[in-house]
């Protein structure tokens, strides 16, 4: 909703219900996060089906010591959380395009909470 408010240039101090903002945009529900998830999952499937530099970077590990503080959230953690599989299982599933498409559809076909 924060992104939608920025698009409409509504200040954070304005007390407007989310439904009025969605109506102003001509939307029935929040779709931005759903679209981002869907595109990210599709790109993951595309990358793991090919043998290229992106796949090497995705699966590779960096040598050395980790920095201080809490570890940052990794790109692959989102994939495993959204699909409900480990990254290895998701990459095996991505080899079958139709099966992976249905898994992506299931992962993104829920209604966002209000």
PDB file of C-alpha atoms in Angstrom:
ATOM      1  CA  UNK A   1       0.000   0.000   0.000  1.00  0.00           C
ATOM      2  CA  UNK A   2       2.959   2.281   0.615  1.00  0.00           C
ATOM      3  CA  UNK A   3       3.909   2.054  -3.080  1.00  0.00           C
ATOM      4  CA  UNK A   4       0.345   2.788  -4.151  1.00  0.00           C
ATOM      5  CA  UNK A   5       0.240   5.856  -1.900  1.00  0.00           C
ATOM      6  CA  UNK A   6       3.534   7.095  -3.378  1.00  0.00           C
ATOM      7  CA  UNK A   7       2.186   6.674  -6.909  1.00  0.00           C
ATOM      8  CA  UNK A   8      -0.822   8.839  -6.023  1.00  0.00           C
ATOM      9  CA  UNK A   9       1.358  11.291  -4.040  1.00  0.00           C
ATOM     10  CA  UNK A  10      -0.666  10.842  -0.865  1.00  0.00           C
ATOM     11  CA  UNK A  11       1.352  11.875   2.227  1.00  0.00           C
ATOM     12  CA  UNK A  12       1.793   9.366   5.017  1.00  0.00           C
ATOM     13  CA  UNK A  13       0.013  11.741   7.386  1.00  0.00           C
ATOM     14  CA  UNK A  14      -3.229  11.581   5.376  1.00  0.00           C
ATOM     15  CA  UNK A  15      -5.720   9.294   7.037  1.00  0.00           C
ATOM     16  CA  UNK A  16      -7.376   7.542   4.109  1.00  0.00           C
ATOM     17  CA  UNK A  17      -8.618   3.954   4.079  1.00  0.00           C
ATOM     18  CA  UNK A  18      -6.841   1.508   1.813  1.00  0.00           C
ATOM     19  CA  UNK A  19     -10.072   0.747  -0.056  1.00  0.00           C
ATOM     20  CA  UNK A  20     -10.399   4.340  -1.284  1.00  0.00           C
ATOM     21  CA  UNK A  21      -6.840   4.260  -2.576  1.00  0.00           C
ATOM     22  CA  UNK A  22      -7.479   0.992  -4.417  1.00  0.00           C
ATOM     23  CA  UNK A  23     -10.690   2.446  -5.883  1.00  0.00           C
ATOM     24  CA  UNK A  24      -8.793   5.518  -7.050  1.00  0.00           C
ATOM     25  CA  UNK A  25      -6.327   3.245  -8.843  1.00  0.00           C
ATOM     26  CA  UNK A  26      -9.172   1.169 -10.298  1.00  0.00           C
ATOM     27  CA  UNK A  27      -8.128  -2.025  -8.540  1.00  0.00           C
ATOM     28  CA  UNK A  28     -10.154  -4.508  -6.527  1.00  0.00           C
ATOM     29  CA  UNK A  29      -7.262  -5.965  -4.562  1.00  0.00           C
ATOM     30  CA  UNK A  30      -3.551  -5.487  -4.018  1.00  0.00           C
ATOM     31  CA  UNK A  31      -1.666  -6.875  -6.985  1.00  0.00           C
ATOM     32  CA  UNK A  32       1.823  -5.395  -6.796  1.00  0.00           C
ATOM     33  CA  UNK A  33       3.309  -7.991  -4.450  1.00  0.00           C
ATOM     34  CA  UNK A  34       1.582 -10.794  -6.331  1.00  0.00           C
ATOM     35  CA  UNK A  35       3.091  -9.596  -9.629  1.00  0.00           C
ATOM     36  CA  UNK A  36       6.564  -9.277  -8.114  1.00  0.00           C
ATOM     37  CA  UNK A  37       6.381 -12.800  -6.705  1.00  0.00           C
ATOM     38  CA  UNK A  38       5.176 -14.210 -10.000  1.00  0.00           C
ATOM     39  CA  UNK A  39       7.928 -12.499 -12.028  1.00  0.00           C
ATOM     40  CA  UNK A  40      10.627 -13.529  -9.561  1.00  0.00           C
ATOM     41  CA  UNK A  41       9.505 -17.162  -9.599  1.00  0.00           C
ATOM     42  CA  UNK A  42       9.312 -17.200 -13.395  1.00  0.00           C
ATOM     43  CA  UNK A  43      12.815 -15.767 -13.650  1.00  0.00           C
ATOM     44  CA  UNK A  44      14.095 -18.409 -11.225  1.00  0.00           C
ATOM     45  CA  UNK A  45      12.625 -21.143 -13.437  1.00  0.00           C
ATOM     46  CA  UNK A  46      14.202 -19.572 -16.515  1.00  0.00           C
ATOM     47  CA  UNK A  47      17.639 -19.335 -14.888  1.00  0.00           C
ATOM     48  CA  UNK A  48      17.797 -22.883 -13.549  1.00  0.00           C
ATOM     49  CA  UNK A  49      16.753 -24.405 -16.879  1.00  0.00           C
ATOM     50  CA  UNK A  50      19.855 -23.017 -18.602  1.00  0.00           C
ATOM     51  CA  UNK A  51      23.562 -23.535 -18.066  1.00  0.00           C
ATOM     52  CA  UNK A  52      24.881 -19.984 -17.890  1.00  0.00           C
ATOM     53  CA  UNK A  53      26.548 -17.429 -15.656  1.00  0.00           C
ATOM     54  CA  UNK A  54      23.329 -16.542 -13.818  1.00  0.00           C
ATOM     55  CA  UNK A  55      22.854 -20.149 -12.741  1.00  0.00           C
ATOM     56  CA  UNK A  56      26.465 -20.326 -11.570  1.00  0.00           C
ATOM     57  CA  UNK A  57      26.006 -17.148  -9.516  1.00  0.00           C
ATOM     58  CA  UNK A  58      22.730 -18.420  -8.066  1.00  0.00           C
ATOM     59  CA  UNK A  59      24.143 -21.752  -6.952  1.00  0.00           C
ATOM     60  CA  UNK A  60      27.661 -20.618  -6.070  1.00  0.00           C
ATOM     61  CA  UNK A  61      29.090 -19.786  -2.679  1.00  0.00           C
ATOM     62  CA  UNK A  62      31.456 -16.991  -1.759  1.00  0.00           C
ATOM     63  CA  UNK A  63      34.653 -17.870   0.069  1.00  0.00           C
ATOM     64  CA  UNK A  64      35.672 -16.033   3.185  1.00  0.00           C
ATOM     65  CA  UNK A  65      34.056 -15.010   6.414  1.00  0.00           C
ATOM     66  CA  UNK A  66      30.644 -13.554   6.844  1.00  0.00           C
ATOM     67  CA  UNK A  67      30.304  -9.993   8.117  1.00  0.00           C
ATOM     68  CA  UNK A  68      28.979  -9.072  11.530  1.00  0.00           C
ATOM     69  CA  UNK A  69      25.311  -8.773  12.336  1.00  0.00           C
ATOM     70  CA  UNK A  70      22.223 -10.570  11.188  1.00  0.00           C
ATOM     71  CA  UNK A  71      22.607 -12.312   7.825  1.00  0.00           C
ATOM     72  CA  UNK A  72      20.777 -10.633   4.973  1.00  0.00           C
ATOM     73  CA  UNK A  73      17.804 -12.301   3.406  1.00  0.00           C
ATOM     74  CA  UNK A  74      18.841 -14.216   0.332  1.00  0.00           C
ATOM     75  CA  UNK A  75      17.081 -14.288  -3.004  1.00  0.00           C
ATOM     76  CA  UNK A  76      16.746 -18.062  -2.817  1.00  0.00           C
ATOM     77  CA  UNK A  77      15.096 -17.884   0.605  1.00  0.00           C
ATOM     78  CA  UNK A  78      12.143 -16.093  -0.973  1.00  0.00           C
ATOM     79  CA  UNK A  79      11.878 -18.796  -3.627  1.00  0.00           C
ATOM     80  CA  UNK A  80      11.848 -21.629  -1.093  1.00  0.00           C
ATOM     81  CA  UNK A  81       9.383 -19.798   1.187  1.00  0.00           C
ATOM     82  CA  UNK A  82       6.911 -19.014  -1.596  1.00  0.00           C
ATOM     83  CA  UNK A  83       7.017 -22.444  -3.263  1.00  0.00           C
ATOM     84  CA  UNK A  84       7.296 -24.492  -0.073  1.00  0.00           C
ATOM     85  CA  UNK A  85      10.205 -26.509  -1.483  1.00  0.00           C
ATOM     86  CA  UNK A  86      13.937 -26.348  -0.981  1.00  0.00           C
ATOM     87  CA  UNK A  87      15.872 -24.572  -3.735  1.00  0.00           C
ATOM     88  CA  UNK A  88      17.220 -27.915  -4.965  1.00  0.00           C
ATOM     89  CA  UNK A  89      13.689 -29.375  -5.227  1.00  0.00           C
ATOM     90  CA  UNK A  90      12.440 -26.194  -6.930  1.00  0.00           C
ATOM     91  CA  UNK A  91      15.235 -26.328  -9.503  1.00  0.00           C
ATOM     92  CA  UNK A  92      14.396 -29.959 -10.271  1.00  0.00           C
ATOM     93  CA  UNK A  93      10.717 -29.009 -10.589  1.00  0.00           C
ATOM     94  CA  UNK A  94      11.643 -26.103 -12.896  1.00  0.00           C
ATOM     95  CA  UNK A  95      12.991 -28.567 -15.479  1.00  0.00           C
ATOM     96  CA  UNK A  96       9.343 -29.517 -16.109  1.00  0.00           C
ATOM     97  CA  UNK A  97       7.856 -26.243 -17.387  1.00  0.00           C
ATOM     98  CA  UNK A  98       4.199 -27.186 -16.955  1.00  0.00           C
ATOM     99  CA  UNK A  99       4.710 -28.502 -13.429  1.00  0.00           C
ATOM    100  CA  UNK A 100       6.663 -25.415 -12.449  1.00  0.00           C
ATOM    101  CA  UNK A 101       4.030 -23.121 -13.981  1.00  0.00           C
ATOM    102  CA  UNK A 102       1.330 -24.755 -11.912  1.00  0.00           C
ATOM    103  CA  UNK A 103       3.474 -24.468  -8.760  1.00  0.00           C
ATOM    104  CA  UNK A 104       4.045 -20.751  -9.455  1.00  0.00           C
ATOM    105  CA  UNK A 105       0.334 -20.255 -10.042  1.00  0.00           C
ATOM    106  CA  UNK A 106      -0.493 -21.978  -6.735  1.00  0.00           C
ATOM    107  CA  UNK A 107       2.096 -19.904  -4.885  1.00  0.00           C
ATOM    108  CA  UNK A 108       0.747 -16.611  -6.241  1.00  0.00           C
ATOM    109  CA  UNK A 109      -3.000 -17.280  -6.471  1.00  0.00           C
ATOM    110  CA  UNK A 110      -3.962 -16.287  -2.960  1.00  0.00           C
ATOM    111  CA  UNK A 111      -5.742 -13.152  -1.915  1.00  0.00           C
ATOM    112  CA  UNK A 112      -3.473 -10.689  -0.100  1.00  0.00           C
ATOM    113  CA  UNK A 113      -4.464  -9.837   3.469  1.00  0.00           C
ATOM    114  CA  UNK A 114      -6.184  -6.452   3.886  1.00  0.00           C
TER     115      UNK A 114
END
